[in-house]
GROMACS .gro file of C-alpha atoms in nm:
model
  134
    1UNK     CA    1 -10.029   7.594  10.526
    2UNK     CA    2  -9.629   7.601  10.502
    3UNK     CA    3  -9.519   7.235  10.616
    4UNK     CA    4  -9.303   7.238  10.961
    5UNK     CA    5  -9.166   6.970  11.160
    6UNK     CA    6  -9.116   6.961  11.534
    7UNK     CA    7  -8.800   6.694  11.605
    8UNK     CA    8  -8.882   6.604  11.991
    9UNK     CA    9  -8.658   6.411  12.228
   10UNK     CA   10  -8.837   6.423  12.596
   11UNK     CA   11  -8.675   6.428  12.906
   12UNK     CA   12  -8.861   6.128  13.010
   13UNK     CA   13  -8.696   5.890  12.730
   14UNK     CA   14  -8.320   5.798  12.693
   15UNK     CA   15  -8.119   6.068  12.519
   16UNK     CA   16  -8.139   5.935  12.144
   17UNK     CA   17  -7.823   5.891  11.955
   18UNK     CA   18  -7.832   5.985  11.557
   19UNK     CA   19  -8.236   6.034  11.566
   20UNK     CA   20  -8.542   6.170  11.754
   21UNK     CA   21  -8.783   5.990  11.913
   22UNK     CA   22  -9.085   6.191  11.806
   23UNK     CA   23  -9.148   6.384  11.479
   24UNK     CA   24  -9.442   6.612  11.428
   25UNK     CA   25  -9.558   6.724  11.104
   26UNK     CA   26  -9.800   6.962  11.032
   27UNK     CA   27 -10.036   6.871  10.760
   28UNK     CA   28  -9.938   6.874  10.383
   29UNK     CA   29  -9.801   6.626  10.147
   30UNK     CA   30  -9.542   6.352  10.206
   31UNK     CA   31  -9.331   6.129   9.984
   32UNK     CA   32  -9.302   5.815  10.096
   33UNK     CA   33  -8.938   5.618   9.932
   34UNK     CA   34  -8.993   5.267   9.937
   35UNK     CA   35  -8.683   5.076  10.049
   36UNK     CA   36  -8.405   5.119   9.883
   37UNK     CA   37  -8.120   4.887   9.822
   38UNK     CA   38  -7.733   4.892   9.656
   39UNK     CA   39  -7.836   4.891   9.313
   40UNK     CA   40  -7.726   5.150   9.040
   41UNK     CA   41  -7.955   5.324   8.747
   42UNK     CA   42  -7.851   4.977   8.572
   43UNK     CA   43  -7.970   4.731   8.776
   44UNK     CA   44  -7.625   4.578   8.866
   45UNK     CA   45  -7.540   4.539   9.264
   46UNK     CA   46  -7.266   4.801   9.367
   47UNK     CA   47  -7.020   4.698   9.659
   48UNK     CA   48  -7.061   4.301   9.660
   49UNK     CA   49  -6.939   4.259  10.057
   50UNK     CA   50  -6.908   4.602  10.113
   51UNK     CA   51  -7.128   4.717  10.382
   52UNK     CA   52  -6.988   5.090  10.325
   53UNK     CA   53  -7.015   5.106   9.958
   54UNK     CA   54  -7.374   4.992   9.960
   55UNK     CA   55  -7.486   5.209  10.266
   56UNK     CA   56  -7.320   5.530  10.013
   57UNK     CA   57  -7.547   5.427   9.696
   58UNK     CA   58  -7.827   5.338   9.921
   59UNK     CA   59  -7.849   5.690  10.041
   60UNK     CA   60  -7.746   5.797   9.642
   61UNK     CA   61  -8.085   5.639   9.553
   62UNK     CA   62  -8.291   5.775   9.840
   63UNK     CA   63  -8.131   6.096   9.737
   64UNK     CA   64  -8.242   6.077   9.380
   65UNK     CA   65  -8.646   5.961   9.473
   66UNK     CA   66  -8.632   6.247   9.726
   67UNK     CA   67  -8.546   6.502   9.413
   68UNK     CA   68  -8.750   6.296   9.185
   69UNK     CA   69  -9.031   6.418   9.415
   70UNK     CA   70  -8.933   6.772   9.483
   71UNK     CA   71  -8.791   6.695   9.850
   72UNK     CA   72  -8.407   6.685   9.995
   73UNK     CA   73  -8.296   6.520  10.312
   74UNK     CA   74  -8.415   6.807  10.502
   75UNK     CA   75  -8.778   6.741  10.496
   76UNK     CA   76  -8.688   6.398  10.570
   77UNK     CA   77  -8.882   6.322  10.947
   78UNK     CA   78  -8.916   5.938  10.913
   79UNK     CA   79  -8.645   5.631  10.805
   80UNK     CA   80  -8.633   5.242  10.872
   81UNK     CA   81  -8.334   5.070  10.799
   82UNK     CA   82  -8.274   4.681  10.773
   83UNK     CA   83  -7.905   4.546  10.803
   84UNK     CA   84  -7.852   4.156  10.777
   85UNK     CA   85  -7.665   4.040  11.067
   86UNK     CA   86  -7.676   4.392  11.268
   87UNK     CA   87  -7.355   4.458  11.464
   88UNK     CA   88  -7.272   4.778  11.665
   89UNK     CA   89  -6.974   4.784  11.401
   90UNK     CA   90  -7.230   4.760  11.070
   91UNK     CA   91  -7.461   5.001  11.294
   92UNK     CA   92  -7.184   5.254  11.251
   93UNK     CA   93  -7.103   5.213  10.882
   94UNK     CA   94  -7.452   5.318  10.798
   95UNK     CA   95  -7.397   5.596  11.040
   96UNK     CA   96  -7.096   5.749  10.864
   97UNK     CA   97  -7.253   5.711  10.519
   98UNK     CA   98  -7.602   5.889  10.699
   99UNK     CA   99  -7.431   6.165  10.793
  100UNK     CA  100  -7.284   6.268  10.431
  101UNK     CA  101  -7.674   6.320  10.352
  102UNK     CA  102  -7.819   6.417  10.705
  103UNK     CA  103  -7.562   6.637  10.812
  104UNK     CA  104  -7.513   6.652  11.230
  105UNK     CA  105  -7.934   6.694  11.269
  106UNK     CA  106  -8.196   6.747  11.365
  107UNK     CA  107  -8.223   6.342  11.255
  108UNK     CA  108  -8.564   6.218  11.156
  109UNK     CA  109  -8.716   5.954  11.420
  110UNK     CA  110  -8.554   5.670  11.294
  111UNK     CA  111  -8.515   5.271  11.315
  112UNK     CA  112  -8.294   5.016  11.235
  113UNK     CA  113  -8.332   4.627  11.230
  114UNK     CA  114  -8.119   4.352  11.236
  115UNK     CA  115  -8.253   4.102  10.943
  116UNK     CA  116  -8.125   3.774  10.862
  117UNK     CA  117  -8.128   3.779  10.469
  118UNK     CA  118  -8.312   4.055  10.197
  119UNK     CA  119  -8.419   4.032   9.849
  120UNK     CA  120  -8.106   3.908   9.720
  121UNK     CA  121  -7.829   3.742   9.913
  122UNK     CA  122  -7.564   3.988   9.776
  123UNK     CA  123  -7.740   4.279   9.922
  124UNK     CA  124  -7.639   4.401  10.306
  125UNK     CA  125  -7.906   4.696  10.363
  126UNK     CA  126  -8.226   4.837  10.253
  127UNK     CA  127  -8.377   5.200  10.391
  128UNK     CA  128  -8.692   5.363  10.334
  129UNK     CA  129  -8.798   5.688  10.427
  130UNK     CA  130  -9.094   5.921  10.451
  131UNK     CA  131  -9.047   6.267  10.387
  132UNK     CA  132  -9.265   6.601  10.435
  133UNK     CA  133  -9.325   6.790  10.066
  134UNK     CA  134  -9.527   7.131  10.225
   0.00000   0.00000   0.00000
């Protein structure tokens, strides 16, 4: 059975911004990309202080683990993001580095959290996703 996913945003909810509220797979195999953070094939942070620069090889290493597993942003239906001290203006950083990778939609349902620290003190955001393989 070919995989498909329905993105659904009901009347009865608030129209969503840069996600859906409801995403329906059919079954078949998923990847799921543990959360990834601003580090490069090294090991070494990238973008010390840089919200932007992190939230770009964030979405570099999600990128790579989707096409390690066969998958590309497309198929992605599910993605939780934590950013340390959440503001509107960090929310929209991650936003303009999303939308290199997701395009203008249909977004996966989607969440983001405002956290107060993460692994490491130098690092600003960490996103996992869950993607749909057939």
């Amino acid at each position: 059975m070919p995989m498909n996913i329905d993105r659904l945003n009901p009347a009865s909810l608030a129209p969503p911004g840069r996600y859906c509220h409801v995403a329906v797979v059919s079954a078949g195999r998923q990847v799921h990309i543990s959360g990834q953070i601003a580090l490069d094939a090294m090991g070494q942070v990238v973008g010390e202080g840089d919200l932007a620069a992190q939230a770009e090889q964030v979405f570099a290493n999600l990128a790579a683990g989707l096409a390690a597993a066969g998958a590309d942003f497309s198929k992605v239906f599910k993605t939780v993001s934590y950013v340390v001290d959440l503001t509107p203006e960090k929310a929209a950083a991650i936003h303009r580095a999303r939308v290199k990778y997701l395009g203008e939609g249909p977004y996966p349902a989607s969440t983001m959290v405002g956290v107060t620290a993460l692994v490491d003190p130098r690092l600003l955001v960490e996103i996992e996703l869950i993607a749909a393989l057939d």
